[in-house]
Every structure is written in C-alpha cells, then in structure tokens.
Amino acid sequence: MSELDAFRTEVREWLAANCPAEMREPIREEGDVCWGGRNWVFKNDAQKAWLEACVAKGYTVPDWPKAYGGAGLTPEQTKILKQEMKRINARSPLDSFGIWMLGPALLQFGTEEQKVHYLNPIARGEIRWCQGYSEPGSGSDLVSLQTFGEDKGDHWVVNGSKIWTSYADKADWIFCLVRTDKANKYQGITFMLFDMESKGVTTKPILLISGNSPFCETFFDDVEVPKTQYVGEINRGWDVAKYLLGHEREMISGGGAGGDMVSIGALFAKSLGKNENGELDDPILRAEMAAFDVDVFAYRAMGERFMDMWKTGRAHPASSNMMKYVGTELNKRRHELVMSGGGSEALEWDSEETKGGARPRAWLRTKANSIEGGTSEVMLNVIAKRILDLPGA
Amino acid sequence: MPLYHNDDQAMLKDSVAPFVAEQAPVAHLRSLRDSADATGFSQGLWAQFTEMGLPGMLVPEAHGGLGMGHMEAGIVLEEVGRNLTPSPFLATSVGAVAALAKAGGTQASRWLPAIASGEAIIALAIDEGAKHRPDRIATTATRAGNGFRIDGRKSFVLHGHVADMSIVAAKTDGGITLFAVPKDAKGVTADPRRLVDSSLASHVTLDGVEVDADAVIGEVDAGGDILDALLAATRTGAAAEMVGVGQGAMDMTITYLKERKQFGKLIGEFQGLQHRAAHLYGEMEVARATVMKAQQLLDEGGAGAKLMVSVAKAKAGRAANLAVREGVQMHGGIGMTDEYDIGLYMKRDRALAEFMGDVHYHIDQVARMNGY
Ligand SMILES: Cc1cc2nc3c(=O)[nH]c(=O)nc-3n(C[C@H](O)[C@H](O)[C@H](O)COP(=O)(O)OP(=O)(O)OC[C@H]3O[C@@H](n4cnc5c(N)ncnc54)[C@H](O)[C@@H]3O)c2cc1C
Ligand SMILES: Cc1cc2nc3c(=O)[nH]c(=O)nc-3n(C[C@H](O)[C@H](O)[C@H](O)COP(=O)(O)OP(=O)(O)OC[C@H]3O[C@@H](n4cnc5c(N)ncnc54)[C@H](O)[C@@H]3O)c2cc1C
C-alpha cells in the first residue's frame, strides 16, 4: 500500500511541475486535441511542452513497457496516474489510433522487431495512423470485405476502396484489412500496415450531417505493400482485427460518460436559472437531467470496475461490447439533453458566440457513436451470443 | 481498492451463495407464505445465519462482531435477493448496526453484542407515510420525568411486530433524536400488514411511550448524523439486495429463453428477445458496479459516499425493475401464473424499490446534491 502512496506523491509532484496551466483547461475545440504525426502543428507552446514532458516520462502510454516508449507501470500505478491527471483536469497529452488500437494489437501479435520499430514512434506521437476496415459493401458484416492484395512474391499489390476512414487525409500510415485469399472468408484476410504516401493511395473527404468532414473514402490503386509489413500471420488478420476492435470499443466506451461534465443538471442550472426552491426552473427537464446524471455516475462506476477487471484479466472478453453499447447510447442521450437545455441558442449553426455552432455539430456527431466501431445492434448481438450464450445468435 | 471482490470476499461469496441457495431458496419463501406464517421469517433459518456468523458481520469486533464492511454485507444481501430469502438481515444487521455503531454509548453496548449473537431483531421506525420522507419526521419526543415521552405514528416498519427493539426517529426541541424503544414499552402497538411480496411490515403507533434518558441513541438533538448513517447503510443494502433480485430474475429468464420453443425454434433465437436480454444484461452490470462503488465509498468513508448511495439505490431500482418486467413478459403466459417463481421476483422488487426511498426520491436527491 505505502509503495503506491509513494508513487501517488511522486506523480503529484511531477504533474505539478510539468503540466502547464493551459493544459488543465477543458477541451473546447478540435484543435485542443493533440493528435501528433508528421505534419502536426502544435496549437501553442504549452501543448508541445506537455507532450514532450509526457513522452520523456513514458506517460503517453504509461502501461506499455519501457522498451517501446511506455513507463512500464502496473495496472494499479496506471490507475493512480489517471486519477491524478483527472484531479488536476489535465488534458490527454496525445490522442491517437496508434495508442488506442494498433498499439495493443502490436503488443499482442507483433514481432519484437515490429514492436520496437512501430511502437516507439506511436508513443512519441510521430506517426499518425488511420484505420482501414470498412468498405462500402462491408460495414457490420466486415468479414465480407473485398479489397484485394495480389501476391507478387516479396510484396502485395493492393486494389480496392475503404470507406469512413477517419482522418485518412491527415494520417501518415494506415492499418488495413486486405483479402489475400478469395476462397477463405475468415482465414483469407491479412492485417497490413503501409504509408499513406505510397503510390496509388488517394482519399476523398465525406461530409457528415454535422457539416464536418474528418472522414474519408480511401482508394487503393495498385498500391505496393512489402511483405514485411503485416501483423500476425498471413491470412489470419481477422484475429488481429477482432482483438483490435475490442480495444477500439474500450476506447469509445471510455468517452461515454462525456469528458469533463460532472453533472449536466448543475451545468444547466446556471444558464436556465432556478426557481425559489433552488431547483432548475423546468421540472420535467430537471427530472430528465437528474435521471441522466444518475446514469452517468453509475456508468463511471462501471467504467472503473470494467478497467479494474479488464486490466487484471477478470473481465469477460466480450464485456467491452457491453461498455461500448451502454456508453455510446448514454453519450447520445447527453447531447439530446444538451440541445434541450440550450434551447434556441443551441440551434445556431455558425455564429461566433456559439463557436461556429459547436453544440449542434457535436450533437449530430454523437449519432455516429453507436455506429462507428460496430453498431449498437451488433454489440447486442455479440452480448447475446458470447455472454448470454443464447442459441442461434 | 479495486472494484471487484478480493480473495477474502470471493471466499465469503463461495460459502454464502450455496448456503442461502440450499437453505432458503424461493421454495422457502413459498412455504412461509402458504402457511401464512405470522413472523415474517424463519427463526430456524436465522439460527443458521447465526451459526455462519452473518448477523454480526458489520458489528465491530469490540462488540463481538466480525467488523466487516458494506462490501461483505452486500455479498450476503445479493444472495438473499437472488433467493428471495425473508430475513431480518437488512434492517437488523445492516441498518440498525450502522446506527448503533456510529452512536456508540450505552445502547451500542446493550444491543450490538445481542445482534452479533443472533438474539436481537431490530426494527427501523423511520417512515411515517406512504412515501419515504425522512426530512419530515413528525413523531415527537418531549422531556418527561427522567426521560422522554414519544408520540407519533410510523409506517412500513419491517419486523415491527416481532422486533426486540425498534429504532425510532423523533423530533426533539433542537433536532432529530433516535431512541431505542424496547419491545415491551408501554404505549407501543404494532399492527402488521402483509405486503405484496408476502413480507410483514407494521404500522406502529407510539402513544405516550415513556422511555428513560439512556434510551437515546447517541446524543439528544444530534440524531441527524446517526440517521444518515442508518439510511446510507440500509439504502445501499437494499440496492445490493435488488441487484440479487434482478440477477435472479434475469438468470431465470435467460434459462427460459434457451428452453422454450415456439414457431419451431427456441425463443432465445429471436433477435427481438435477444436484444432486450442483452440490454438488460448491460443495465444489470452497471447497477452492480454502482452498488459496489457505493459500498466501497461507505467502507472507506470516502467523499461522495452519500451521492453514490442515492445513485446506487436509483440505478439498482431501475435495473431490477427492468429485469422483473422483462422476466414476466418473456415467460409469456406462464409468467403470469403463481406457480412460476418469476412473479415472486416482481413482487419483491416492488417492495424493495419502495424501501428507504424509491427511484424518484433518489433521483431528486442526486439533483439536490448537485445543486439544482
Ligand atoms: C463517423 C464514423 C467514423 C468511422 N470511422 C471508421 C474508421 O476510421 N475506419 C473504418 O474502417 N470504419 C469506420 N467507420 C465505419 C463503421 O465501422 C461502420 O459504419 C459500421 O461498422 C457500420 O457499418 P455500415 O455503416 O455499413 O452499416 P450496415 O452494416 O449497413 O448497418 C445498417 C443498419 O443495420 C443494422 N444491422 C446490420 N447488421 C445487423 C444484424 N446482424 N442484426 C441487427 N442489425 C443489423 C445496423 O446496426 C445498422 O443499424 C466509421 C463510421 C462512422 C459513421
Ligand atoms: C391471463 C391470461 C388469460 C388468457 N386467456 C386465454 C383464453 O381465454 N383463451 C386462450 O386460448 N388463451 C388464453 N391465454 C393464453 C395466451 O393467448 C398466451 O399466453 C399467449 O398467446 C402467449 O403464448 P405463451 O404464453 O405460450 O408464450 P410463448 O409463445 O411461449 O412466448 C414466450 C415469450 O416469447 C416471445 N415470443 C414468442 N415467439 C416469438 C417470436 N417469434 N418473436 C419474438 N418473440 C417471441 C413472446 O412474446 C413471449 O414474450 C391467456 C393468457 C393469460 C396470461
């Protein structure tokens, strides 16, 4: 126990000395999130300093081994670091698909050489990754994917197209599912990594209902991928893909309780006003917000329990599907309430006061939460089949 | 502390779960109900609880108990819930113990060892109307002679007619005071009513009840904190029991989905039912985590315990309610029959939901604690 207490003290002191004041403010807009990558332009010096301090300490990926850029922390130590960062409202120093998704898959399936080669730049935020899974005809039924890699001896030639590739236009590299055996549905897919600057890769943004466009169609036209750049075994990429999806869901569900907002009712009591009893001045909305707050506090507890169990191998392997389902549905509910609480102001689409309609755009964006990374319906299918063991599912 | 059961707690669960399932399964409740048992629980079963050391789990070791925490008590309560076991455990071993241990003094020394040895059953006389409103206690205690004279009416007093002592919350000049009112005190009448779940709860009338000054639990006028401790423990315990009720109902239902055939298929093959079952699973898991968090905060004396207790009672209330409603519905017509247990789960859930504040009460508390 006392060892952990000592660690907590050490972390506290380190954070006090290294986390700039500007990095203790809530995330307000996309540019506040540090994604890193070859072309990354830091928003300010504080963002850069904070990333560099964390990189030096291994705190961008605290639970990864030191050899791969992490700090080698135990689950208990990682939890303490997270708690202490949360306590001072520290922003995440680096957000990345490399950390959330590819990293864990490489740690599990990569060769020693690949781990050293790919994980260190991910930890330092030098390479920005995107995920090339979905195709126009293959969404929920991902295994039906058609993008094909033809065997040319020492390399593949990849042809096909992907859809919904988040930030494909800003990413440096892609981790991609490619069919390498047409006869075999599950055992005919290879998990490949390649540079988005490779010849034959093009991207085209997709405009979403939020009016934003961080998603792309991605086209592969005779793209050459060296035979050294695959993870796991050839034709067994589905195993890697599924493992990675578990981590994607873990990550998406983590956001479910909705960032820094502790109590949505408390937030809106300020703008909507209170009646003479000190209650939010709309009894029905108050009740809905309070019921929502109950679910948020409850989900937080679930998040803590899930992580405690996940990190120590106690969780059911499919429990991240449940977290993803509950968390994303919750986040959608939050934004419905944010819109109600905001009233007509929340309808403004591009005024300066509303930061370019941040609220309605965020509301619309959350509708994708229960689609991306697997839809809610698919999550429920997985729970029914793998956890509840229901027949024929 | 991580939010899962450690090795000692897992061992406790491994001994309590089969014990409750074998000694007091749902059939035990049925037999008490069908024989119109007038006590509300089986003395024989309580003696077995005592052999296992369960009544004094939360009693401090100095008073002859095991000095365990709410996390451990929750393990017992979940099994009690799962098997719909009637017992005085929640009121006596959780609610009353929390109040007495917090107060200390004469009443603690008098009653805690008796609870630990299984000799004393305690009732909690808090509520006064159809809804739980502990901030509006109207029962009065006025100084008289060497002690106090108590007047008022209490409702929903579990075990009120058989308890050896009732903890009575009353208004005194400068606040709330809790009193230990013994079974034979003059002027106390308990009128037991059978509830929907076939448990017994009393309307208690206190008509000029005279008690000595040392009947005060803690200090005069300073009962608010002790009452809070009692409420936090009992609410958390009720939430844990509801998780058990919900889990029991859900398990029964999932089993049924795997057995019942219609349209030439097992009904569990229909996605319409699969999705609802999977949704229910998520709600139950979240409720369980929430109750554990409340137990952990109570045990650690952590900040935010009070908020989390209300969150837990509300969340467990919602989840267990969903479990019993889906349970009856997915059983189809058979779920409506008295012969099948699923309806008993629905009835117990209803009673526990109302006990010590329903879902709406606790949602409102969450709003208040967050300042809106
Ligand atoms: C904002 C956003 C970002 C994304 N980012 C990426 C990314 O970076 N990389 C990437 O590869 N992909 C990404 N995706 C794609 C995402 O993974 C897919 O959209 C998702 O898997 C759903 O596939 P689909 O859109 O083809 O829907 P469909 O599979 O066509 O589903 C349509 C509807 O049918 C339901 N349905 C389908 N099958 C079943 C079933 N068996 N039972 C019940 N209901 C079913 C679905 O739940 C849905 O409601 C992103 C998507 C969005 C919206
Ligand atoms: C109070 C009462 C009075 C009644 N009175 C009469 C009467 O007077 N005369 C008479 O003939 N009958 C009567 N019934 C019977 C009633 O019609 C049946 O109970 C009803 O048709 C449902 O059948 P079941 O009970 O066998 O449920 P099941 O068919 O076994 O259904 C179990 C569950 O599975 C679900 N389910 C079944 N098939 C599917 C599917 N394909 N897709 C999705 N979900 C499915 C059901 O909705 C239900 O939730 C009565 C029933 C009750 C409870």
Coordinates of C-alpha atoms and ligand atoms in Angstrom, one line a residue, chain A residues 97 131-134 138-141 163-166 208 215 365 368 371-375 377-378 381, chain B residues 271 275, ligand 1:
Chain A
F97 CA -5.4 5.5 -33.1
Q131 CA -8.0 2.5 -39.7
G132 CA -8.9 0.9 -43.0
Y133 CA -11.5 -1.7 -42.1
S134 CA -14.9 -0.7 -43.5
S138 CA -18.8 -4.3 -45.8
G139 CA -19.8 -2.5 -42.6
S140 CA -21.4 -4.6 -39.9
D141 CA -20.5 -7.7 -42.0
I163 CA -15.0 4.0 -46.5
W164 CA -15.4 6.0 -43.3
T165 CA -11.7 6.1 -42.8
S166 CA -11.4 8.6 -40.0
L208 CA -21.2 14.4 -42.4
F215 CA -13.9 11.0 -42.6
R365 CA -21.6 13.9 -34.4
A368 CA -22.2 8.1 -35.1
I371 CA -22.5 3.2 -35.5
E372 CA -18.6 3.5 -35.6
G373 CA -16.6 0.7 -34.2
G374 CA -19.6 -1.6 -34.6
T375 CA -23.3 -0.6 -34.3
E377 CA -27.3 -3.7 -32.7
V378 CA -24.2 -5.6 -33.5
N381 CA -25.9 -9.5 -31.0
Chain B
Q271 CA -33.4 -11.2 -32.2
H275 CA -31.5 -7.6 -27.9
Ligands
LIG1 C1 -18.1 8.7 -38.0 C2 -17.7 7.4 -38.4 C3 -16.3 7.1 -38.3 C4 -15.9 5.8 -38.7 N1 -14.6 5.6 -38.7 C5 -14.1 4.4 -39.3 C6 -12.7 4.2 -39.5 O1 -11.9 5.0 -39.1 N2 -12.3 3.1 -40.1 C7 -13.2 2.2 -40.5 O2 -12.7 1.1 -41.1 N3 -14.5 2.3 -40.4 C8 -15.0 3.4 -39.8 N4 -16.3 3.6 -39.7 C9 -17.3 2.6 -40.2 C10 -18.1 1.9 -39.2 O3 -17.3 0.9 -38.6 C11 -19.3 1.3 -39.9 O4 -20.1 2.4 -40.3 C12 -20.1 0.3 -39.0 O5 -19.4 -0.8 -38.9 C13 -21.5 0.1 -39.6 O6 -21.5 -0.4 -40.9 P1 -22.4 0.2 -42.0 O7 -22.3 1.7 -41.9 O8 -22.1 -0.4 -43.3 O9 -23.9 -0.2 -41.6 P2 -24.7 -1.5 -42.0 O10 -23.9 -2.7 -41.7 O11 -25.2 -1.4 -43.4 O12 -25.9 -1.4 -41.0 C14 -27.1 -0.7 -41.3 C15 -28.1 -0.9 -40.1 O13 -28.4 -2.3 -40.0 C16 -28.1 -2.8 -38.7 N5 -27.6 -4.2 -38.8 C17 -26.6 -4.7 -39.7 N6 -26.4 -6.0 -39.4 C18 -27.3 -6.4 -38.4 C19 -27.6 -7.6 -37.7 N7 -26.9 -8.7 -38.0 N8 -28.5 -7.5 -36.7 C20 -29.2 -6.4 -36.5 N9 -29.0 -5.3 -37.1 C21 -28.0 -5.2 -38.0 C22 -27.0 -1.9 -38.2 O14 -27.0 -1.9 -36.8 C23 -27.5 -0.6 -38.7 O15 -28.5 0.0 -37.9 C24 -16.8 4.9 -39.2 C25 -18.2 5.2 -39.3 C26 -18.6 6.4 -38.9 C27 -20.1 6.7 -39.0

